[in-house]
Coordinates of C-alpha atoms and ligand atoms in Angstrom, one line a residue:
M1 CA -113.8 -226.1 187.4
D2 CA -113.0 -222.1 187.9
K3 CA -112.0 -220.1 190.3
V4 CA -114.5 -219.2 193.1
K5 CA -115.1 -215.4 193.8
Y6 CA -115.2 -214.2 196.4
I7 CA -117.5 -210.7 197.6
F8 CA -116.4 -209.3 200.7
V9 CA -119.6 -207.2 202.6
T10 CA -118.5 -204.1 205.0
G11 CA -120.6 -201.5 206.3
G12 CA -119.4 -197.5 208.0
V13 CA -121.4 -195.3 209.4
T14 CA -123.7 -196.9 211.9
S15 CA -125.4 -200.6 212.1
S16 CA -128.0 -201.8 211.6
L17 CA -127.6 -200.4 207.5
G18 CA -128.7 -203.8 206.9
K19 CA -125.8 -205.5 205.5
G20 CA -127.1 -209.0 205.7
I21 CA -130.2 -208.1 203.6
I22 CA -127.1 -206.8 200.9
S23 CA -126.1 -209.2 200.6
A24 CA -128.9 -211.9 200.6
S25 CA -130.0 -209.6 198.1
L26 CA -127.0 -210.2 195.7
A27 CA -127.0 -213.5 196.2
K28 CA -130.7 -214.5 195.5
L29 CA -129.7 -212.2 192.2
L30 CA -126.5 -214.3 191.5
Q31 CA -128.8 -217.2 191.9
A32 CA -132.0 -216.1 189.7
R33 CA -128.5 -215.7 187.0
G34 CA -127.6 -219.4 186.8
Y35 CA -124.4 -219.2 189.5
S36 CA -124.0 -220.8 193.1
V37 CA -123.9 -218.4 195.6
T38 CA -123.3 -218.8 199.4
I39 CA -123.5 -216.4 201.9
Q40 CA -121.1 -216.0 205.1
K41 CA -120.8 -214.2 208.3
F42 CA -118.2 -213.1 210.5
D43 CA -118.6 -211.7 213.6
P44 CA -116.4 -210.5 215.0
Y45 CA -117.6 -211.0 219.5
I46 CA -115.5 -213.0 221.6
N47 CA -118.4 -215.5 222.2
L48 CA -117.8 -218.8 220.5
D49 CA -121.6 -218.1 218.9
P50 CA -124.5 -216.6 220.3
G51 CA -126.2 -218.8 221.2
T52 CA -125.9 -218.4 225.2
L53 CA -126.6 -214.4 224.1
N54 CA -129.4 -212.9 226.0
P55 CA -131.9 -212.3 222.5
Y56 CA -132.2 -208.6 224.2
E57 CA -128.5 -208.1 222.7
H58 CA -128.0 -209.1 219.1
G59 CA -131.6 -210.7 218.3
E60 CA -133.2 -214.4 217.6
C61 CA -131.0 -216.8 217.4
Y62 CA -131.3 -219.3 214.9
V63 CA -130.6 -222.8 214.6
T64 CA -129.4 -225.0 211.4
D65 CA -130.3 -228.7 210.2
D66 CA -126.6 -229.3 212.2
G67 CA -127.2 -228.3 215.4
A68 CA -125.1 -224.6 214.9
E69 CA -126.1 -221.7 217.0
T70 CA -126.2 -219.3 214.7
D71 CA -126.3 -214.0 213.9
L72 CA -129.8 -214.2 212.7
D73 CA -128.7 -213.0 209.4
L74 CA -128.8 -216.8 208.7
G75 CA -131.9 -216.5 208.1
H76 CA -132.1 -214.5 206.0
Y77 CA -130.0 -216.4 204.1
E78 CA -131.9 -219.7 204.1
R79 CA -135.3 -217.3 203.2
F80 CA -133.7 -215.5 200.4
L81 CA -132.2 -218.4 198.3
N82 CA -134.2 -221.5 199.5
V83 CA -130.7 -223.8 200.5
P84 CA -129.5 -224.5 203.8
T85 CA -126.8 -223.3 205.3
S86 CA -124.4 -225.4 208.4
Q87 CA -121.5 -224.3 211.2
A88 CA -119.4 -223.2 208.5
N89 CA -121.8 -220.2 207.6
N90 CA -120.9 -218.5 210.6
V91 CA -117.6 -217.5 212.5
T92 CA -116.9 -215.6 216.0
T93 CA -113.7 -213.9 216.8
G94 CA -114.1 -216.9 219.6
R95 CA -114.2 -219.4 217.3
I96 CA -111.0 -217.8 215.6
Y97 CA -108.7 -217.1 218.7
Q98 CA -110.1 -221.0 220.4
Y99 CA -108.9 -223.1 217.5
V100 CA -105.6 -221.2 217.3
I101 CA -104.8 -221.7 221.0
D102 CA -105.5 -225.1 220.7
Q103 CA -103.0 -225.0 218.0
E104 CA -100.9 -223.5 220.7
R105 CA -101.2 -225.7 222.8
Q106 CA -100.5 -228.9 220.3
G107 CA -97.1 -227.1 219.2
A108 CA -98.5 -226.0 216.2
Y109 CA -96.4 -222.9 216.9
L110 CA -93.2 -224.7 219.2
G111 CA -91.2 -221.4 219.2
K112 CA -92.8 -218.4 217.4
T113 CA -94.5 -216.0 219.6
V114 CA -98.3 -216.2 218.5
Q115 CA -99.8 -212.7 217.0
V116 CA -103.3 -211.8 215.7
I117 CA -101.1 -210.8 212.2
P118 CA -100.9 -214.1 210.9
H119 CA -102.1 -215.9 212.5
I120 CA -104.9 -214.8 213.8
T121 CA -105.3 -213.4 210.2
D122 CA -104.4 -216.8 208.8
E123 CA -106.7 -218.1 210.8
I124 CA -109.4 -215.8 208.6
K125 CA -108.7 -216.5 206.0
R126 CA -108.6 -219.6 206.3
R127 CA -111.9 -220.1 207.9
M128 CA -113.4 -216.8 204.4
Q129 CA -112.0 -220.4 201.6
L130 CA -114.0 -223.0 203.6
L131 CA -116.8 -223.6 202.1
G132 CA -114.9 -222.0 197.8
E133 CA -113.4 -226.0 199.2
T134 CA -116.2 -227.6 198.8
G135 CA -116.3 -227.4 195.1
Q136 CA -120.6 -226.8 195.6
F137 CA -120.7 -223.3 195.0
Q138 CA -118.9 -220.1 192.3
I139 CA -119.7 -217.5 194.1
I140 CA -119.2 -216.9 198.6
I141 CA -120.4 -213.6 199.9
T142 CA -119.0 -213.2 203.0
E143 CA -120.9 -210.2 205.5
I144 CA -118.0 -208.8 208.3
G145 CA -120.8 -207.9 210.5
G146 CA -119.8 -205.6 212.7
T147 CA -118.7 -201.3 211.5
V148 CA -115.5 -200.1 209.8
G149 CA -113.5 -198.6 211.7
D150 CA -114.4 -201.2 215.5
I151 CA -111.3 -202.2 217.0
E152 CA -112.5 -205.2 216.9
S153 CA -113.1 -205.3 213.6
L154 CA -109.7 -204.6 212.4
P155 CA -108.2 -208.4 212.4
Y156 CA -111.0 -209.4 209.7
I157 CA -110.6 -205.8 208.0
E158 CA -106.8 -206.9 207.4
A159 CA -107.6 -210.5 206.6
V160 CA -109.9 -209.5 203.7
R161 CA -106.9 -206.5 202.1
Q162 CA -104.8 -209.5 202.3
L163 CA -107.1 -212.0 200.5
K164 CA -108.2 -209.2 198.1
W165 CA -103.9 -208.9 197.0
E166 CA -103.5 -212.5 197.5
M167 CA -106.4 -213.7 195.1
G168 CA -106.6 -210.5 193.6
H169 CA -109.6 -208.2 191.7
D170 CA -110.7 -210.6 189.9
D171 CA -111.7 -212.0 192.3
C172 CA -112.1 -210.8 195.4
M173 CA -114.1 -208.1 195.6
V174 CA -115.4 -205.8 198.8
I175 CA -118.8 -203.8 198.6
H176 CA -118.6 -201.1 201.7
L177 CA -121.9 -200.0 202.4
T178 CA -123.2 -196.4 203.5
L179 CA -125.3 -193.8 205.2
V180 CA -126.3 -191.1 203.0
P181 CA -128.2 -189.0 205.6
Y182 CA -131.1 -187.0 204.5
L183 CA -130.2 -183.6 207.1
A184 CA -134.0 -182.1 206.4
A185 CA -132.2 -178.2 208.2
A186 CA -130.3 -178.2 204.6
G187 CA -133.2 -179.6 202.9
E188 CA -129.6 -182.2 201.4
L189 CA -128.4 -185.1 200.9
K190 CA -125.2 -185.6 202.6
T191 CA -121.6 -187.5 201.6
K192 CA -119.5 -186.5 203.8
P193 CA -120.5 -190.4 206.4
T194 CA -119.8 -191.6 203.7
Q195 CA -116.3 -190.5 202.4
H196 CA -115.2 -190.4 205.6
S197 CA -116.2 -193.8 205.7
V198 CA -114.5 -194.5 203.1
K199 CA -111.6 -193.4 203.7
L200 CA -111.4 -195.1 206.9
L201 CA -111.1 -198.4 204.9
L202 CA -108.5 -196.3 202.0
E203 CA -106.7 -196.7 205.6
S204 CA -106.9 -200.6 206.6
G205 CA -105.8 -200.7 203.0
I206 CA -108.5 -202.0 201.1
Q207 CA -110.6 -199.8 197.8
P208 CA -113.7 -201.2 198.5
D209 CA -115.0 -201.3 194.9
V210 CA -119.3 -201.3 194.9
L211 CA -120.2 -199.2 197.4
V212 CA -124.3 -199.3 198.2
C213 CA -126.1 -196.2 199.9
R214 CA -128.1 -196.4 202.5
T215 CA -130.9 -193.2 201.6
E216 CA -134.1 -192.3 202.4
H217 CA -134.2 -190.2 199.8
S218 CA -133.1 -191.0 195.7
L219 CA -129.9 -190.1 195.1
S220 CA -129.8 -187.4 191.9
D221 CA -126.8 -187.6 188.9
D222 CA -124.6 -185.1 190.8
I223 CA -125.3 -187.0 194.3
R224 CA -123.4 -190.3 192.4
K225 CA -121.2 -189.1 190.3
K226 CA -119.6 -187.0 194.0
I227 CA -119.2 -190.1 196.2
A228 CA -117.8 -191.9 192.7
L229 CA -114.7 -189.1 192.2
F230 CA -115.0 -188.6 196.4
C231 CA -114.4 -193.0 197.0
N232 CA -112.3 -193.2 193.8
V233 CA -115.3 -195.9 192.9
N234 CA -116.8 -195.8 189.0
R235 CA -120.0 -194.1 188.8
N236 CA -122.2 -197.5 188.4
A237 CA -120.8 -198.1 191.0
V238 CA -123.3 -196.2 193.3
I239 CA -125.8 -197.6 194.2
E240 CA -128.8 -196.6 195.9
S241 CA -130.1 -198.6 198.5
L242 CA -133.2 -196.5 199.0
D243 CA -135.9 -197.2 202.5
V244 CA -138.5 -200.2 200.9
E245 CA -141.9 -201.1 202.1
T246 CA -140.4 -204.6 202.5
I247 CA -137.5 -206.4 202.7
Y248 CA -138.0 -208.7 200.1
D249 CA -138.3 -205.3 197.7
V250 CA -133.7 -205.4 198.0
P251 CA -134.1 -208.1 195.5
I252 CA -136.2 -205.8 192.9
K253 CA -134.6 -202.4 193.4
M254 CA -130.7 -203.8 193.9
L255 CA -131.7 -205.4 190.1
K256 CA -133.0 -202.2 188.7
E257 CA -129.7 -200.5 190.1
K258 CA -127.5 -203.2 188.5
L259 CA -126.0 -204.0 191.1
D260 CA -125.4 -207.7 189.8
R261 CA -124.8 -206.7 187.1
T262 CA -121.6 -204.2 188.0
V263 CA -120.9 -207.8 190.3
L264 CA -120.0 -209.8 187.4
A265 CA -118.5 -207.3 185.4
K266 CA -116.0 -206.3 188.2
M267 CA -115.2 -210.4 188.4
K268 CA -115.6 -210.9 184.8
L269 CA -118.3 -213.8 185.6
P270 CA -120.9 -213.8 182.1
L271 CA -123.7 -212.3 182.3
K272 CA -125.8 -215.2 181.5
N273 CA -129.6 -215.8 182.0
E274 CA -131.9 -212.8 182.8
P275 CA -132.1 -213.3 186.9
E276 CA -135.3 -215.4 186.8
L277 CA -137.7 -214.1 190.0
E278 CA -141.5 -215.2 188.4
H279 CA -142.2 -217.0 191.7
W280 CA -140.1 -214.1 194.0
K281 CA -141.9 -211.4 192.2
D282 CA -145.9 -213.5 192.7
F283 CA -144.9 -213.7 196.1
L284 CA -144.3 -209.5 195.9
W285 CA -147.6 -208.9 194.4
K286 CA -149.9 -211.0 196.3
L287 CA -148.5 -209.8 199.6
K288 CA -149.0 -206.4 198.6
N289 CA -152.5 -207.6 197.5
P290 CA -153.6 -209.5 200.9
K291 CA -157.6 -210.7 199.6
M292 CA -158.7 -210.7 203.5
E293 CA -156.4 -209.7 206.8
V294 CA -156.2 -211.3 210.5
D295 CA -155.3 -210.4 213.8
I296 CA -152.8 -212.2 215.0
G297 CA -151.0 -212.7 218.8
L298 CA -147.5 -213.2 219.5
V299 CA -147.6 -214.1 223.2
G300 CA -143.6 -213.6 224.5
K301 CA -141.6 -212.6 227.0
Y302 CA -139.3 -209.9 224.2
V303 CA -142.1 -208.2 222.3
E304 CA -139.7 -204.8 222.7
L305 CA -137.1 -206.0 219.9
P306 CA -139.1 -207.8 217.3
D307 CA -135.6 -209.4 216.1
A308 CA -135.4 -212.3 219.5
Y309 CA -138.2 -213.3 216.9
K310 CA -137.4 -212.4 213.4
S311 CA -137.8 -216.1 212.4
I312 CA -141.4 -216.4 213.5
I313 CA -142.1 -213.0 211.9
E314 CA -141.4 -213.8 208.7
A315 CA -143.0 -217.1 208.0
F316 CA -145.6 -216.0 208.7
I317 CA -145.3 -213.3 206.0
H318 CA -144.4 -216.3 203.9
A319 CA -147.4 -218.0 205.2
G320 CA -149.7 -215.0 204.7
A321 CA -149.4 -214.3 200.8
Q322 CA -149.1 -217.9 200.0
R323 CA -152.8 -217.2 201.9
E324 CA -152.9 -214.0 200.4
C325 CA -154.2 -213.0 203.8
K326 CA -152.0 -210.3 205.7
V327 CA -151.2 -211.2 208.9
K328 CA -151.9 -208.0 211.8
L329 CA -149.6 -209.3 214.0
H330 CA -149.7 -208.1 217.7
Y331 CA -146.7 -208.6 219.9
I332 CA -148.6 -208.9 223.7
H333 CA -145.8 -208.4 226.5
S334 CA -146.7 -212.4 228.1
E335 CA -145.8 -210.8 231.5
S336 CA -149.4 -207.9 230.4
I337 CA -151.6 -211.6 230.5
S338 CA -153.5 -212.5 233.8
E339 CA -156.6 -214.2 234.2
E340 CA -159.4 -210.9 234.0
S341 CA -156.8 -209.0 231.4
A342 CA -157.1 -211.7 228.6
K343 CA -160.1 -211.4 227.4
Y344 CA -159.0 -208.0 227.0
R345 CA -155.8 -208.9 225.7
L346 CA -157.0 -212.1 223.8
G347 CA -160.6 -211.3 222.6
N348 CA -160.4 -210.0 219.4
L349 CA -157.7 -211.8 217.9
D350 CA -158.4 -214.8 214.9
G351 CA -155.4 -216.9 216.9
I352 CA -152.4 -216.7 219.8
L353 CA -149.1 -218.3 218.5
V354 CA -146.8 -219.1 222.6
A355 CA -143.2 -217.6 221.6
P356 CA -140.4 -219.5 221.8
G357 CA -138.4 -218.6 224.9
F358 CA -136.5 -220.0 228.4
G359 CA -136.5 -218.9 232.4
D360 CA -139.2 -218.0 234.9
R361 CA -140.7 -214.7 234.1
G362 CA -143.8 -214.6 232.1
I363 CA -144.4 -217.7 232.3
E364 CA -148.0 -217.4 233.9
G365 CA -149.1 -215.0 231.6
K366 CA -148.5 -217.9 228.5
I367 CA -150.3 -220.4 230.6
E368 CA -153.6 -217.7 230.5
A369 CA -153.3 -217.4 227.4
I370 CA -153.6 -220.9 226.3
R371 CA -156.6 -221.6 229.2
Y372 CA -158.0 -218.3 227.0
V373 CA -158.1 -219.7 222.9
R374 CA -158.3 -222.9 224.8
E375 CA -161.2 -222.3 226.1
H376 CA -162.5 -219.4 223.2
N377 CA -161.9 -221.6 220.6
I378 CA -159.7 -219.2 219.0
P379 CA -156.9 -221.4 217.0
F380 CA -154.0 -221.7 218.3
F381 CA -150.5 -222.0 217.2
G382 CA -147.2 -222.8 220.3
I383 CA -143.4 -222.8 219.8
C384 CA -140.9 -224.7 222.0
L385 CA -141.8 -223.2 225.2
G386 CA -145.4 -222.2 223.7
M387 CA -146.2 -226.5 223.6
Q388 CA -144.7 -227.2 227.8
C389 CA -147.4 -224.4 228.6
A390 CA -150.2 -225.9 226.7
V391 CA -149.0 -229.1 228.9
I392 CA -148.7 -227.2 231.7
E393 CA -152.5 -225.5 231.1
F394 CA -154.1 -228.9 230.2
A395 CA -152.2 -230.4 232.7
R396 CA -153.4 -227.8 235.6
N397 CA -156.9 -226.8 234.6
V398 CA -158.7 -229.3 232.4
L399 CA -156.0 -232.8 234.9
K400 CA -156.4 -230.8 237.6
M401 CA -153.3 -231.3 239.0
K402 CA -152.8 -228.5 240.4
D403 CA -149.2 -227.4 240.6
A404 CA -148.2 -228.8 237.0
H405 CA -145.1 -227.1 236.0
S406 CA -141.5 -227.9 234.5
T407 CA -139.4 -228.6 236.1
E408 CA -137.1 -225.2 234.0
M409 CA -139.7 -222.8 237.0
N410 CA -140.1 -225.5 239.4
A411 CA -137.5 -228.5 240.2
K412 CA -139.8 -229.2 242.7
T413 CA -143.2 -229.7 241.1
K414 CA -145.8 -233.8 242.1
H415 CA -146.8 -233.1 238.2
A416 CA -143.8 -232.5 236.5
V417 CA -145.9 -232.7 232.5
I418 CA -142.5 -230.8 231.7
D419 CA -138.8 -232.8 232.3
M420 CA -135.2 -231.9 231.5
M421 CA -134.4 -234.2 228.8
E422 CA -133.0 -237.9 229.7
E423 CA -129.3 -236.8 228.3
Q424 CA -129.1 -232.9 229.4
K425 CA -129.0 -234.0 233.4
K426 CA -125.2 -234.3 233.3
I427 CA -124.6 -231.6 231.5
S428 CA -123.3 -228.5 233.7
Q429 CA -121.6 -226.5 230.9
K430 CA -123.3 -224.1 228.9
G431 CA -122.4 -223.3 225.2
G432 CA -123.4 -225.6 222.6
T433 CA -125.2 -228.5 224.9
M434 CA -128.9 -227.7 224.4
R435 CA -131.0 -230.6 221.6
L436 CA -129.7 -229.2 218.4
G437 CA -130.8 -229.3 215.0
S438 CA -132.2 -231.1 212.9
Y439 CA -133.9 -234.5 214.1
P440 CA -136.7 -236.4 212.1
C441 CA -140.1 -236.8 213.1
N442 CA -143.5 -239.3 212.0
L443 CA -146.4 -237.7 212.2
A444 CA -149.7 -239.3 213.1
K445 CA -153.0 -240.8 211.1
G446 CA -155.9 -238.6 211.3
S447 CA -153.9 -235.2 212.8
K448 CA -153.8 -232.0 211.8
A449 CA -150.3 -232.1 211.2
L450 CA -150.3 -234.4 208.5
T451 CA -152.6 -232.9 206.6
A452 CA -150.8 -229.3 207.1
Y453 CA -147.0 -230.9 205.9
G454 CA -149.2 -233.8 203.1
K455 CA -145.7 -236.1 204.9
A456 CA -145.3 -238.4 207.2
H457 CA -142.1 -237.9 207.8
I458 CA -140.3 -234.9 208.7
T459 CA -137.4 -233.5 209.9
E460 CA -137.3 -230.3 211.6
R461 CA -134.9 -228.2 213.8
H462 CA -134.6 -227.9 218.2
R463 CA -133.3 -226.3 220.2
H464 CA -133.8 -227.3 223.7
R465 CA -133.1 -228.4 226.7
Y466 CA -136.4 -230.0 228.6
E467 CA -139.7 -232.1 227.1
F468 CA -142.9 -233.9 227.6
N469 CA -142.6 -236.4 230.5
N470 CA -143.6 -239.4 228.5
K471 CA -145.8 -240.8 232.6
F472 CA -148.8 -239.0 231.3
Q473 CA -149.6 -239.6 228.4
Q474 CA -152.2 -242.2 228.8
E475 CA -154.0 -238.4 231.2
F476 CA -153.5 -236.1 228.9
M477 CA -154.9 -239.0 226.0
D478 CA -157.7 -239.7 228.0
A479 CA -159.0 -236.2 228.3
G480 CA -158.2 -235.3 224.7
M481 CA -155.0 -234.7 223.9
S482 CA -153.2 -236.3 221.4
F483 CA -149.6 -236.9 220.9
T484 CA -149.7 -236.9 216.3
G485 CA -145.5 -235.8 216.3
V486 CA -142.8 -238.2 217.7
N487 CA -139.4 -238.8 217.1
P488 CA -138.6 -242.8 215.7
D489 CA -135.3 -243.3 217.7
T490 CA -136.6 -241.7 221.8
N491 CA -140.5 -241.3 221.7
L492 CA -139.7 -237.9 222.5
V493 CA -143.7 -235.8 221.9
E494 CA -142.6 -233.7 219.0
I495 CA -146.7 -232.2 218.1
I496 CA -149.1 -232.3 220.1
E497 CA -153.2 -231.2 219.0
L498 CA -156.4 -231.0 221.0
N499 CA -159.6 -233.0 219.9
K500 CA -162.7 -231.0 221.3
H501 CA -160.7 -227.7 219.3
P502 CA -161.7 -225.5 216.1
Y503 CA -157.6 -225.6 215.6
F504 CA -155.3 -226.1 218.6
L505 CA -151.7 -227.8 217.9
A506 CA -148.6 -226.8 219.3
V507 CA -144.7 -228.0 218.7
Q508 CA -141.3 -229.0 220.4
Y509 CA -139.1 -227.5 217.7
H510 CA -138.7 -224.2 215.5
P511 CA -141.1 -224.9 212.4
E512 CA -140.0 -221.0 211.3
L513 CA -136.1 -221.7 211.2
K514 CA -137.2 -223.3 207.6
S515 CA -139.7 -221.1 206.3
T516 CA -138.9 -219.4 203.4
V517 CA -140.1 -217.3 200.2
E518 CA -140.7 -220.1 198.6
A519 CA -140.9 -223.4 200.1
P520 CA -143.4 -221.3 203.4
H521 CA -143.4 -223.7 206.5
P522 CA -146.8 -225.8 206.5
L523 CA -147.5 -225.7 210.3
F524 CA -147.3 -221.3 209.5
V525 CA -150.0 -222.0 205.9
R526 CA -152.6 -224.3 208.5
F527 CA -152.3 -221.9 211.4
I528 CA -153.8 -219.0 208.9
K529 CA -156.1 -220.4 207.4
A530 CA -157.9 -221.9 210.8
A531 CA -157.4 -217.7 211.7
Q532 CA -159.2 -217.5 208.8
E533 CA -161.6 -219.5 209.3
H534 CA -161.7 -218.7 212.5
K535 CA -162.0 -214.1 210.9
L536 CA -165.2 -215.3 209.1
A537 CA -167.6 -217.0 211.4
E538 CA -166.8 -214.6 213.6
K539 CA -168.4 -212.1 211.3
Ligands
LIG10 N1 -137.0 -223.5 228.3 C1 -137.7 -224.5 227.5 C2 -136.4 -225.5 226.7 O1 -134.9 -225.8 227.2 C3 -138.0 -223.7 226.2 C4 -137.0 -223.2 224.4 C5 -137.3 -223.1 223.9 O2 -138.3 -222.6 223.7 N2 -136.8 -223.1 222.6 O3 -136.4 -227.0 226.9

């Protein structure tokens, strides 16, 4: 096989420029030209993974099939490429140091002082090449988290410098993402921050090969020339990344800017076919030309920061486009819902989704929201904690178990309808110990879930410690709840549905993690269909 090519993506000037989206867009274009590509993310923080982080810190924690708790950018990679990622696609400083320290204890460096250079940088380099060694990929794109100049990114930048030197210029390149701000008072775009950020990289010994310039206004030819001259790159290596309506426009923009061509030329790879993007363009067209609109409430406690629900929001975009229906999401703080406010907050919606979450805060509002939509026949979709709340609501208000709860919130309840999974009871460590990753689930005949999926055996990704308490199954079933998805090995309840409701379905797993542009998730598509039907019936 030919040599694997490595592309590193760094960021300068400020964070939040969209390195993840640029990496995913470039990967999409290369994939659409017929290359096998994967993307990995290196995060400079010391946590082993983002699993123990509050969503307010870094947004959602994305979970892969193999049960890795990862950065939300891996979600973008999967949504764009439609290829699963794994633990190997996300490495943190914590993981690097943990490995090196373990090695030290085992005597791997006997006699030597263990240092950032070469031991930490060697381990970074080894990890950067792991996916390349699997033989599955021709091109590996590596996104370096953080911003150039940060103290904590330094070992990564040094590792990239060394790899660039070791591999040579045809096999390893650096794309640097910067900001070209517009100063309204001067009426001008300013290139100085980009120049300074490239200087910073140069100080670390790295000359970027391509500059992707994030901007609110188009870059004139003069500006492009100026950036090229002062940053030592070719004129065609200055790529404009203009703000767009949706992140899914970015691959098309990058195609127009010829980012893929520039990259392939630099690495001396053939262009192969023109990018095959028919499906992508069809998706964009449907997304931008909806035939109807539905209003969906997303009830959660992290709604101030939509990144906390990134995959859910994107799954709605994929499903909405498939249904040619604009999904207007209304973020509703669960703490703002009470018996009195439910009608005013939820009455006009065509469907509500109760989000995943942990802990006590906002739980009563979620339960109250579910009571309202159950009693008013509004389509409901519950995910993880959302399903658990639906069980609690049903127990309290239909089965009249007034103190029903999850033992996560009330350890002493007599009606522990949601209880800690048996295998979790002996675990005391918090990091990486939930029920994580992909598990099978069998769907019941005649269920809405089975119709949506169109097959009886599915696998979905999980992240939880608590489960439906099967002791109560019969009582729930007698009162009209069906358990339509069950794990075949453990009998753990994965899906619940209400028989006498137009659409009431909730899942213990996280369907949002598997929705991609190419394969919108069937349960999101089905939920939007229910919301459309609800809206039409209300007219
Ligand atoms: N806190 C619940 C549990 O651990 C739900 C988790 C979630 O919503 N991801 O089971």
